[in-house]
Coordinates of C-alpha atoms in Angstrom, one line a residue:
M1 CA 27.2 -33.6 9.0
L2 CA 26.9 -30.2 10.5
P3 CA 28.9 -27.2 9.0
A4 CA 32.1 -26.3 10.8
F5 CA 31.1 -22.8 11.8
G6 CA 29.5 -21.3 14.9
L7 CA 28.6 -18.2 16.7
E8 CA 32.0 -18.1 18.3
E9 CA 33.7 -17.6 15.0
N10 CA 31.2 -15.1 13.8
M11 CA 31.7 -13.0 16.9
T12 CA 35.3 -12.2 15.9
E13 CA 34.2 -10.7 12.6
K14 CA 32.2 -7.8 13.9
K15 CA 32.9 -4.2 12.9
W16 CA 32.9 -1.6 15.7
I17 CA 31.1 1.6 14.9
Y18 CA 31.4 4.5 17.4
R19 CA 28.2 6.4 17.0
N20 CA 29.4 9.7 18.6
K21 CA 32.6 10.4 16.7
A22 CA 31.2 13.6 15.2
T23 CA 29.7 14.8 18.5
A24 CA 31.8 17.6 20.1
E25 CA 32.6 17.0 23.8
N26 CA 32.0 20.7 24.6
D27 CA 28.5 20.5 23.1
I28 CA 27.8 17.4 25.2
R29 CA 28.9 19.0 28.4
S30 CA 27.0 22.2 27.6
A31 CA 23.8 20.3 27.0
S32 CA 24.4 18.3 30.2
G33 CA 24.6 21.5 32.2
R34 CA 21.5 23.0 30.7
L35 CA 19.4 19.8 31.2
G36 CA 20.8 18.7 34.5
I37 CA 21.6 15.2 33.3
P38 CA 24.9 13.3 33.2
P39 CA 27.0 13.9 30.0
I40 CA 26.9 10.2 29.2
F41 CA 23.1 10.4 29.0
V42 CA 23.4 13.3 26.6
T43 CA 25.8 11.2 24.4
I44 CA 23.5 8.2 24.5
L45 CA 20.4 10.1 23.6
A46 CA 22.1 12.1 20.9
N47 CA 23.3 8.8 19.4
R48 CA 19.6 7.8 19.1
G49 CA 18.9 10.9 17.1
I50 CA 17.1 12.7 20.0
K51 CA 17.4 16.4 19.9
E52 CA 18.3 18.3 23.1
A53 CA 14.7 19.7 23.3
D54 CA 13.3 16.2 23.3
M55 CA 15.8 14.6 25.8
L56 CA 13.9 15.4 29.0
P57 CA 10.5 14.3 27.6
F58 CA 12.3 11.1 26.5
L59 CA 13.4 10.4 30.0
Q60 CA 10.1 11.5 31.6
K61 CA 7.9 9.2 29.4
S62 CA 4.8 11.3 30.2
T63 CA 1.3 10.2 29.1
Q64 CA 0.8 13.9 28.0
D65 CA 2.8 12.9 24.9
I66 CA 0.2 10.3 23.8
I67 CA -1.2 11.6 20.5
D68 CA -4.9 12.2 19.9
P69 CA -6.1 9.0 18.1
M70 CA -8.5 11.1 16.0
R71 CA -5.5 12.5 14.1
M72 CA -5.3 9.1 12.4
T73 CA -7.0 8.9 9.0
D74 CA -10.4 7.2 9.1
M75 CA -10.3 7.0 12.9
D76 CA -13.3 9.2 13.4
T77 CA -15.3 7.2 10.9
A78 CA -14.2 3.9 12.6
A79 CA -15.1 5.1 16.1
E80 CA -18.5 6.4 15.0
R81 CA -19.3 3.1 13.3
V82 CA -18.3 1.1 16.4
K83 CA -20.4 3.4 18.6
A84 CA -23.4 2.8 16.4
A85 CA -22.9 -1.0 16.4
V86 CA -22.7 -1.0 20.2
E87 CA -25.8 1.1 20.7
N88 CA -27.8 -0.8 18.1
K89 CA -26.8 -4.2 19.5
E90 CA -25.3 -5.3 16.1
K91 CA -23.3 -8.4 16.1
I92 CA -19.5 -7.5 16.1
V93 CA -16.5 -9.7 15.6
V94 CA -12.9 -8.8 16.2
Y95 CA -10.8 -10.6 13.5
G96 CA -7.3 -11.2 14.8
D97 CA -3.9 -12.7 14.1
Y98 CA -2.2 -15.7 15.8
D99 CA 1.0 -14.0 17.0
V100 CA 1.4 -12.1 20.3
D101 CA 0.5 -8.7 18.7
G102 CA -2.6 -10.3 17.3
I103 CA -3.6 -12.1 20.5
T104 CA -3.2 -9.0 22.6
S105 CA -5.0 -6.9 20.0
T106 CA -7.9 -9.3 19.9
S107 CA -8.1 -9.6 23.7
L108 CA -8.0 -5.9 24.2
L109 CA -10.6 -4.9 21.7
Y110 CA -13.0 -7.8 22.5
D111 CA -12.8 -7.1 26.3
F112 CA -13.3 -3.3 25.6
L113 CA -16.4 -3.9 23.4
T114 CA -18.0 -6.4 25.9
S115 CA -17.4 -3.9 28.7
L116 CA -19.6 -1.5 26.7
G117 CA -22.3 -4.1 26.5
A118 CA -21.7 -4.9 22.9
D119 CA -22.8 -8.2 21.3
A120 CA -19.2 -9.0 20.4
G121 CA -17.1 -12.1 19.6
Y122 CA -13.7 -12.8 18.2
Y123 CA -12.1 -14.9 15.4
I124 CA -8.5 -15.8 14.9
P125 CA -7.7 -18.0 11.9
E126 CA -5.7 -21.2 12.4
R127 CA -2.1 -20.9 11.2
D128 CA -2.0 -24.3 9.5
G129 CA -5.5 -24.5 8.0
E130 CA -6.2 -20.9 7.1
G131 CA -3.0 -18.9 7.3
Y132 CA -2.4 -15.3 8.0
G133 CA -5.0 -12.6 7.5
I134 CA -8.7 -12.4 6.4
N135 CA -9.9 -15.3 4.3
I136 CA -13.1 -15.8 2.3
M137 CA -14.2 -18.9 4.1
A138 CA -14.0 -17.2 7.5
V139 CA -15.9 -14.2 6.2
N140 CA -18.6 -16.4 4.8
K141 CA -18.9 -18.2 8.1
L142 CA -19.2 -14.9 10.0
V143 CA -21.8 -13.6 7.6
K144 CA -23.9 -16.7 8.2
Q145 CA -23.6 -16.1 12.0
G146 CA -25.2 -12.7 11.5
V147 CA -22.1 -10.5 12.0
K148 CA -22.8 -7.0 10.8
L149 CA -19.4 -5.4 11.7
M150 CA -16.0 -7.0 11.5
I151 CA -13.0 -5.2 13.0
S152 CA -9.6 -6.5 11.9
V153 CA -6.6 -6.1 14.2
D154 CA -3.0 -6.6 13.2
C155 CA -4.1 -7.7 9.7
G156 CA -6.3 -6.8 6.7
I157 CA -4.4 -4.1 4.9
T158 CA -3.9 -6.3 1.8
A159 CA -7.3 -8.1 2.0
I160 CA -8.8 -6.3 -1.0
G161 CA -11.0 -9.2 -2.4
E162 CA -12.0 -10.5 1.0
V163 CA -13.2 -7.1 2.2
E164 CA -15.1 -6.6 -1.0
F165 CA -16.8 -10.0 -0.6
A166 CA -17.7 -9.1 3.0
S167 CA -19.2 -5.8 1.9
L168 CA -21.3 -7.5 -0.8
Q169 CA -22.6 -9.8 1.8
G170 CA -23.8 -6.8 3.9
M171 CA -21.0 -6.9 6.4
D172 CA -19.2 -3.6 7.3
V173 CA -15.4 -4.0 7.8
I174 CA -13.1 -1.7 9.8
I175 CA -9.5 -2.5 9.2
T176 CA -6.9 -1.7 11.9
D177 CA -3.4 -2.6 10.9
H178 CA 0.2 -1.4 11.1
H179 CA 1.8 -3.4 8.3
T180 CA 3.3 -1.8 5.2
C181 CA 0.6 -0.7 2.7
K182 CA 0.6 -1.7 -0.9
E183 CA -0.3 0.7 -3.6
R184 CA -3.9 -0.4 -3.6
L185 CA -6.0 -0.5 -0.4
P186 CA -9.2 -2.5 0.4
S187 CA -11.5 0.4 -0.7
A188 CA -14.6 -1.6 0.2
A189 CA -13.8 -1.2 3.9
R190 CA -15.9 1.2 5.9
A191 CA -12.7 2.5 7.5
I192 CA -9.0 1.8 7.1
V193 CA -7.0 2.8 10.2
N194 CA -3.3 2.4 9.6
P195 CA -0.7 5.0 10.4
K196 CA 1.4 3.8 7.5
R197 CA -1.2 4.9 4.9
E198 CA 0.4 7.4 2.5
D199 CA -2.5 9.8 3.2
D200 CA -2.2 9.5 6.9
E201 CA -0.7 12.5 8.7
Y202 CA -0.5 10.9 12.2
P203 CA 2.9 11.9 13.4
F204 CA 4.0 8.5 14.8
K205 CA 4.2 5.7 12.2
E206 CA 5.7 2.8 14.3
L207 CA 2.7 1.6 16.4
A208 CA 2.3 -2.2 16.7
G209 CA -1.0 -3.7 15.7
V210 CA -2.1 -3.7 19.3
G211 CA -1.1 0.0 19.4
V212 CA -3.6 0.8 16.6
A213 CA -6.3 -1.3 18.3
F214 CA -5.6 0.5 21.6
K215 CA -6.0 3.8 19.8
L216 CA -9.4 2.7 18.4
A217 CA -10.5 1.8 22.0
L218 CA -9.5 5.3 23.1
A219 CA -11.3 6.9 20.1
V220 CA -14.5 5.0 20.8
S221 CA -14.2 6.0 24.5
M222 CA -14.1 9.7 23.4
K223 CA -17.2 9.2 21.2
M224 CA -19.1 7.5 24.0
G225 CA -18.2 9.9 26.8
I226 CA -16.0 7.4 28.6
K227 CA -12.9 8.8 30.4
T228 CA -10.0 7.9 28.2
I229 CA -7.7 7.7 31.1
D230 CA -9.8 4.8 32.5
T231 CA -9.6 3.0 29.1
F232 CA -5.8 3.8 28.9
N233 CA -5.1 2.4 32.4
K234 CA -7.3 -0.7 31.9
Y235 CA -5.6 -1.9 28.7
I236 CA -2.1 -0.4 28.8
D237 CA -0.6 -3.8 30.0
L238 CA -2.0 -5.7 27.0
A239 CA -0.8 -2.9 24.6
A240 CA 2.7 -3.1 26.1
I241 CA 3.0 -6.9 25.7
G242 CA 2.0 -6.8 22.1
T243 CA 4.2 -3.8 21.4
I244 CA 7.3 -5.3 22.9
A245 CA 6.7 -8.7 21.4
D246 CA 6.3 -7.3 17.9
V247 CA 9.7 -5.8 18.0
V248 CA 8.6 -2.3 16.9
P249 CA 10.8 0.6 17.8
L250 CA 10.5 1.5 21.4
V251 CA 10.5 5.2 20.8
G252 CA 7.8 7.8 20.7
E253 CA 4.4 6.5 21.8
N254 CA 5.6 2.9 21.9
R255 CA 8.1 3.9 24.6
I256 CA 5.3 5.4 26.7
I257 CA 3.1 2.4 26.1
A258 CA 5.8 -0.1 27.0
D259 CA 6.9 1.9 30.1
R260 CA 3.4 2.4 31.5
G261 CA 2.4 -1.2 30.6
I262 CA 5.4 -2.7 32.4
K263 CA 4.7 -0.7 35.5
K264 CA 1.1 -2.1 35.5
L265 CA 2.3 -5.7 34.8
R266 CA 4.5 -5.5 37.9
H267 CA 1.2 -5.4 39.9
T268 CA -1.0 -7.3 37.5
K269 CA -4.6 -8.0 38.5
R270 CA -5.1 -10.2 35.5
P271 CA -5.3 -13.8 36.7
G272 CA -4.0 -15.1 33.4
L273 CA -0.9 -13.0 33.4
A274 CA -0.2 -13.7 37.1
A275 CA -0.4 -17.5 36.4
L276 CA 1.8 -17.1 33.3
L277 CA 4.4 -15.2 35.3
E278 CA 4.5 -17.9 37.9
K279 CA 5.1 -20.5 35.2
C280 CA 7.9 -18.3 33.8
G281 CA 9.5 -18.1 37.2
T282 CA 9.6 -14.3 36.8
Q283 CA 9.1 -12.0 39.8
P284 CA 6.5 -9.4 38.7
S285 CA 8.4 -6.7 40.6
K286 CA 11.5 -7.3 38.4
L287 CA 9.7 -7.2 35.0
N288 CA 11.2 -5.2 32.2
A289 CA 11.0 -5.2 28.4
S290 CA 13.5 -8.0 28.2
S291 CA 11.5 -10.4 30.5
V292 CA 8.3 -9.5 28.6
A293 CA 10.0 -10.4 25.3
F294 CA 11.7 -13.6 26.5
S295 CA 9.3 -14.9 29.1
I296 CA 5.7 -13.8 28.5
A297 CA 5.8 -13.4 24.7
P298 CA 7.2 -16.9 23.8
R299 CA 4.5 -18.6 25.8
L300 CA 1.7 -16.6 24.3
N301 CA 3.2 -17.1 20.9
A302 CA 3.3 -20.9 21.5
A303 CA -0.5 -20.9 21.4
G304 CA -0.6 -19.6 17.8
R305 CA 2.5 -21.6 16.7
L306 CA 1.7 -25.1 17.8
G307 CA -1.9 -24.9 18.9
S308 CA -4.7 -22.4 18.7
A309 CA -4.2 -18.7 19.3
E310 CA -7.5 -18.7 21.0
T311 CA -5.8 -20.4 24.0
G312 CA -3.7 -17.2 24.5
V313 CA -6.9 -15.0 24.3
R314 CA -8.6 -17.2 26.9
L315 CA -5.6 -16.8 29.2
L316 CA -5.6 -13.0 29.0
L317 CA -9.4 -12.9 29.5
A318 CA -9.5 -15.5 32.3
G319 CA -11.7 -14.3 35.2
D320 CA -9.9 -16.1 38.1
A321 CA -6.9 -18.2 39.1
A322 CA -8.8 -21.5 38.8
E323 CA -9.6 -20.8 35.1
A324 CA -6.2 -19.3 34.4
E325 CA -3.7 -21.8 35.9
P326 CA -4.5 -24.8 33.6
I327 CA -4.3 -22.6 30.5
A328 CA -1.0 -21.1 31.7
A329 CA 0.3 -24.7 32.2
E330 CA -0.9 -25.7 28.7
L331 CA 0.9 -22.7 27.2
D332 CA 4.1 -23.5 29.1
E333 CA 4.1 -27.1 27.8
Q334 CA 3.4 -25.9 24.2
N335 CA 6.4 -23.5 24.6
K336 CA 8.7 -26.4 25.6
E337 CA 7.4 -28.3 22.5
R338 CA 8.1 -25.3 20.4
Q339 CA 11.7 -25.1 21.6
L340 CA 12.3 -28.7 20.6
T341 CA 10.7 -28.3 17.2
E342 CA 12.6 -25.1 16.6
Q343 CA 15.9 -26.7 17.4
R344 CA 15.2 -29.7 15.1
I345 CA 14.4 -27.3 12.2
F346 CA 17.4 -25.2 12.9
D347 CA 19.7 -28.2 12.8
E348 CA 18.1 -29.3 9.5
A349 CA 18.6 -25.8 8.1
L350 CA 22.3 -25.9 8.9
E351 CA 22.6 -29.3 7.2
I352 CA 21.0 -27.9 4.0
I353 CA 23.4 -24.9 4.2
A354 CA 26.4 -27.2 4.7
E355 CA 25.6 -29.2 1.6
D356 CA 25.3 -26.1 -0.6
P357 CA 28.6 -25.4 -2.4
N358 CA 27.4 -22.0 -3.5
F359 CA 26.3 -20.8 -0.1
E360 CA 29.0 -18.2 0.4
K361 CA 28.1 -16.5 -2.9
K362 CA 24.4 -16.0 -1.9
K363 CA 23.5 -12.8 -0.1
V364 CA 20.0 -14.1 0.8
I365 CA 19.4 -17.5 2.3
V366 CA 16.3 -19.3 1.0
L367 CA 15.8 -22.8 2.4
A368 CA 12.8 -25.0 1.7
K369 CA 11.8 -28.4 3.1
E370 CA 8.6 -30.4 3.1
G371 CA 6.8 -30.6 6.4
W372 CA 8.6 -27.9 8.5
H373 CA 6.2 -26.6 11.0
H374 CA 4.7 -23.3 9.8
G375 CA 4.4 -21.9 13.3
V376 CA 8.2 -22.1 14.0
I377 CA 10.0 -21.3 10.7
G378 CA 9.9 -17.6 11.4
I379 CA 11.8 -18.0 14.7
V380 CA 14.3 -20.3 13.0
A381 CA 14.7 -17.8 10.1
S382 CA 15.6 -15.2 12.7
R383 CA 18.3 -17.5 14.2
V384 CA 19.8 -18.4 10.8
C385 CA 19.8 -14.7 9.9
E386 CA 21.6 -13.8 13.1
K387 CA 24.1 -16.6 12.7
F388 CA 25.2 -15.8 9.2
Y389 CA 24.2 -12.1 9.1
K390 CA 22.3 -12.6 5.9
P391 CA 18.6 -12.1 5.1
C392 CA 16.9 -15.5 5.5
I393 CA 13.6 -17.0 4.3
L394 CA 12.5 -20.5 5.4
I395 CA 9.8 -22.2 3.4
S396 CA 7.7 -25.1 4.5
H397 CA 5.9 -26.9 1.6
S398 CA 3.3 -29.6 1.0
N399 CA 1.2 -30.5 -2.0
G400 CA 3.1 -28.1 -4.3
T401 CA 2.5 -25.0 -2.2
G402 CA 5.0 -23.4 0.2
K403 CA 4.5 -21.0 3.1
G404 CA 7.5 -18.9 4.0
S405 CA 8.7 -16.6 6.7
G406 CA 11.6 -14.3 6.4
R407 CA 13.8 -12.1 8.6
S408 CA 16.3 -9.4 7.4
I409 CA 19.4 -7.5 8.3
K410 CA 19.8 -3.8 8.7
G411 CA 20.0 -2.1 5.3
F412 CA 17.9 -4.7 3.4
D413 CA 14.2 -4.0 3.2
L414 CA 12.6 -7.4 2.9
F415 CA 9.2 -6.1 2.0
E416 CA 10.6 -4.2 -0.9
A417 CA 12.7 -7.2 -2.0
L418 CA 9.6 -9.4 -2.1
S419 CA 7.8 -6.7 -4.0
A420 CA 10.5 -6.9 -6.6
C421 CA 10.0 -10.6 -6.9
E422 CA 6.2 -10.4 -6.8
D423 CA 5.7 -12.3 -10.1
S424 CA 7.3 -15.4 -8.4
L425 CA 5.0 -15.3 -5.4
V426 CA 1.3 -16.1 -4.8
Q427 CA 1.1 -13.5 -2.1
F428 CA 3.2 -11.8 0.5
G429 CA 3.1 -9.2 3.2
G430 CA 5.0 -7.7 6.2
H431 CA 7.6 -5.0 6.6
K432 CA 11.3 -4.3 6.1
A433 CA 12.5 -6.5 8.9
A434 CA 10.1 -9.5 8.7
A435 CA 7.7 -10.8 6.1
G436 CA 5.6 -13.8 5.1
L437 CA 4.9 -15.3 1.7
T438 CA 3.1 -18.0 -0.2
I439 CA 4.8 -19.6 -3.2
N440 CA 4.4 -22.5 -5.6
V441 CA 7.1 -25.0 -5.0
S442 CA 7.9 -25.0 -8.7
D443 CA 8.9 -21.3 -8.4
I444 CA 11.2 -21.5 -5.4
E445 CA 14.4 -21.9 -7.5
K446 CA 13.4 -18.9 -9.7
F447 CA 12.5 -16.9 -6.7
T448 CA 15.8 -17.7 -5.0
E449 CA 17.8 -16.5 -8.0
K450 CA 15.7 -13.4 -8.4
I451 CA 15.9 -12.2 -4.8
N452 CA 19.7 -12.9 -4.7
K453 CA 20.1 -10.8 -7.9
Y454 CA 18.1 -8.0 -6.2
A455 CA 20.4 -8.3 -3.2
D456 CA 23.5 -8.3 -5.3
E457 CA 22.5 -4.9 -6.7
R458 CA 21.8 -3.4 -3.3
L459 CA 23.9 -5.0 -0.6
T460 CA 27.6 -4.0 -0.4
P461 CA 30.3 -6.2 1.2
D462 CA 30.3 -3.8 4.2
D463 CA 26.5 -4.3 4.6
M464 CA 27.2 -8.0 5.1
I465 CA 29.5 -7.5 8.1
P466 CA 27.7 -7.4 11.5
K467 CA 28.2 -4.2 13.4
V468 CA 28.6 -3.4 17.0
N469 CA 27.3 0.1 17.5
I470 CA 29.1 1.6 20.5
D471 CA 27.8 4.7 22.2
C472 CA 31.1 5.7 23.7
A473 CA 34.4 4.6 25.1
V474 CA 34.6 4.7 28.9
S475 CA 37.4 4.3 31.4
E476 CA 37.4 1.7 34.2
R477 CA 36.2 4.5 36.6
A478 CA 32.8 4.5 34.9
L479 CA 32.2 0.8 35.7
T480 CA 30.3 1.5 38.9
L481 CA 27.2 0.2 40.4
K482 CA 25.7 3.7 40.5
N483 CA 26.2 4.2 36.8
A484 CA 24.7 0.7 36.0
E485 CA 21.7 1.6 38.2
N486 CA 21.3 5.1 36.5
L487 CA 21.1 3.5 33.1
A488 CA 17.6 2.2 34.1
R489 CA 16.3 5.7 33.4
L490 CA 16.7 5.0 29.7
E491 CA 14.4 1.9 29.8
P492 CA 12.4 0.4 28.3
F493 CA 15.1 -0.9 25.9
G494 CA 14.3 -2.3 22.5
V495 CA 14.6 -1.6 18.8
G496 CA 15.4 2.1 18.3
N497 CA 16.4 2.4 21.9
E498 CA 18.9 -0.4 22.4
K499 CA 20.6 -0.9 25.7
P500 CA 23.7 1.3 25.6
V501 CA 27.0 -0.3 24.5
F502 CA 30.3 0.9 25.7
S503 CA 33.9 0.0 25.1
L504 CA 36.9 -0.4 27.4
S505 CA 40.3 -0.3 25.9
N506 CA 43.6 -2.1 26.9
A507 CA 42.2 -4.1 29.7
V508 CA 44.1 -7.2 31.0
V509 CA 42.6 -10.6 31.1
A510 CA 42.7 -11.8 34.7
Y511 CA 40.6 -14.9 34.0
A512 CA 39.0 -16.5 30.9
G513 CA 36.9 -19.7 30.8
A514 CA 34.0 -21.4 29.1
V515 CA 30.9 -21.9 31.2
G516 CA 27.3 -23.2 30.9
A517 CA 25.9 -26.3 29.2
D518 CA 28.2 -27.4 26.5
K519 CA 30.6 -24.6 27.5
K520 CA 28.8 -22.2 25.1
H521 CA 29.4 -19.1 27.1
L522 CA 32.5 -17.0 27.9
R523 CA 33.3 -15.9 31.5
L524 CA 36.0 -13.2 31.7
S525 CA 37.5 -11.1 34.5
L526 CA 39.1 -7.9 33.2
K527 CA 41.5 -5.6 35.1
R528 CA 42.6 -2.1 34.3
N529 CA 44.5 0.3 36.6
G530 CA 43.6 -1.7 39.7
V531 CA 39.9 -1.9 38.9
Q532 CA 38.6 -5.5 38.2
V533 CA 35.2 -6.4 36.8
N534 CA 33.5 -9.6 35.7
A535 CA 32.0 -10.1 32.3
I536 CA 29.9 -12.8 30.5
G537 CA 29.8 -13.3 26.8
F538 CA 26.8 -15.4 25.7
Y539 CA 27.6 -17.9 22.9
M540 CA 31.2 -16.8 22.9
G541 CA 32.6 -19.8 24.7
G542 CA 35.0 -20.6 21.9
L543 CA 37.0 -17.5 22.7
A544 CA 38.1 -19.0 26.0
E545 CA 40.7 -21.0 24.2
T546 CA 42.2 -17.9 22.5
L547 CA 42.2 -15.5 25.4
K548 CA 45.0 -16.1 27.9
Y549 CA 45.8 -14.7 31.3
G550 CA 47.6 -11.4 30.9
D551 CA 46.3 -10.7 27.3
A552 CA 45.5 -7.0 26.6
V553 CA 42.1 -6.8 25.1
D554 CA 39.4 -4.3 24.1
A555 CA 35.8 -5.1 25.1
A556 CA 32.5 -3.9 23.8
F557 CA 29.7 -4.4 26.4
Q558 CA 26.5 -3.5 28.1
M559 CA 26.6 -2.6 31.8
D560 CA 24.4 -4.8 33.9
I561 CA 24.0 -5.7 37.6
N562 CA 24.7 -9.2 39.0
S563 CA 22.8 -10.0 42.2
Y564 CA 24.0 -13.0 44.2
Q565 CA 23.3 -14.0 47.7
G566 CA 22.2 -10.5 48.7
S567 CA 25.2 -8.7 47.1
R568 CA 25.1 -6.6 43.9
A569 CA 28.0 -5.8 41.6
V570 CA 28.6 -4.5 38.1
Q571 CA 28.7 -7.2 35.4
L572 CA 29.6 -6.6 31.8
I573 CA 27.5 -8.3 29.1
L574 CA 30.0 -8.7 26.3
K575 CA 29.0 -7.9 22.7
D576 CA 32.5 -8.5 21.3
V577 CA 36.1 -8.9 22.5
K578 CA 39.3 -8.3 20.4
K579 CA 43.0 -8.2 21.1
H580 CA 44.2 -4.7 21.9
N581 CA 45.2 -2.8 18.7
Q582 CA 43.3 -5.2 16.4
I583 CA 41.6 -2.8 14.0
R584 CA 37.8 -3.3 13.7
D585 CA 36.5 0.1 12.5

């Protein structure tokens, strides 16, 4: 029996937080005049912590703001070693990871090296058989194949013993990674390139794994006298896909990488990406960060989750349509299979929760079951986390060993939490929002108790209430097609630069109904002072029964454009709806 709770009920519990309450209106208007941009843009940018001096560069997204890769610790050493390996025809292997960040990193660096005439190959461990990161068996295999230089991408920062073993076997290792560093680094590595190193003074710390690999390619280009703009333009699309898919903050360099990469993707010359976009049913000209995240990324991810990540690399490196189309079809089928598997595990997770009488007392959800697919539990953990607004770790186990994947909420650093429970774990890694772990099944109960005790000491009741962060209240006069179009200047949207959320107060419900399969979604028509606008609330269908014609409501929403049969109109994407005068903040 499934629990009697749903997203509809959770939607009504959100707390509204107005980000700009302390921002003086006169200051906003003054800055607007000085910069020549609308006041609402100043408000939105200020809400994202962007100072007035940085607002125009934020909107301009210029490649001049790309930082010199040589400012990263060990980058000069890494680039020099790669240059020597290329010139001396040493055997090089790019050692990747099986998610989209790892697949794009591997494809980018491998293609770059081979374009230089390097004797290069790539290796991505199997998720089921080998697991995440560098492993001894793989290193041994590569040594026997005569590999002299191994370059890790999107992994390796915790592989102390494995890198030492490689070094003892006569193989140099360059680590490029972006994950949180532990106190001890793999000192046997020839170079460790990671902006999160404590001794790294690189000014932007939020690069994805593919961003660091991209930087290495730029640094090697500088060493070898290749125009960096050519390398930048050739690989910016791959860098953008991995950056967006890895859900790193789309600010600073990531914002420029995503913006320039999306523009290139709209006119892609890569047969693999063209074939994949056709399978997605996505028009290249309409690509944005959202369609990359929800169309391209899941299909590439399906390769590493249910099959072999090498399939994703082969797609990105495909030379023509004849090679690319069957690979794209395979990935599309794997993605459909992934969706079915994900839903089954999600339903099973809800059943476990429904049978737990102490569930409400736990601030961290830890669920374990034998045989859950390792490649999907991370996605399901994210869905469970979003549904209950609690950090969630799902563990799949067999033969006494569990592999887990976790996702967290704002205000709870999952990496730090796992660090505090290290004595209950075999190994772990990741960052504050997402992490992976290995655990003995006999320790799961002890681990659950320990991480919940840790959470009890750090999470307040307010932390456990989902928030709707609202940029500003607007009147019905602001709900225009022109304003909705102008907001595109703030793209690409993502973590750290979320699509702006506005609120409209005391609007009248002109229509409310549930739509879509299983009536999951809410369709509203709102009217205020003669202005009427349509709105859609995804997974809010349950509210259709409580909202009646003539009700006065407040709505929190994003502004979007609905195109239908050649006409375009403003549409509100609802984040929450409440009866007018119902206190939420």
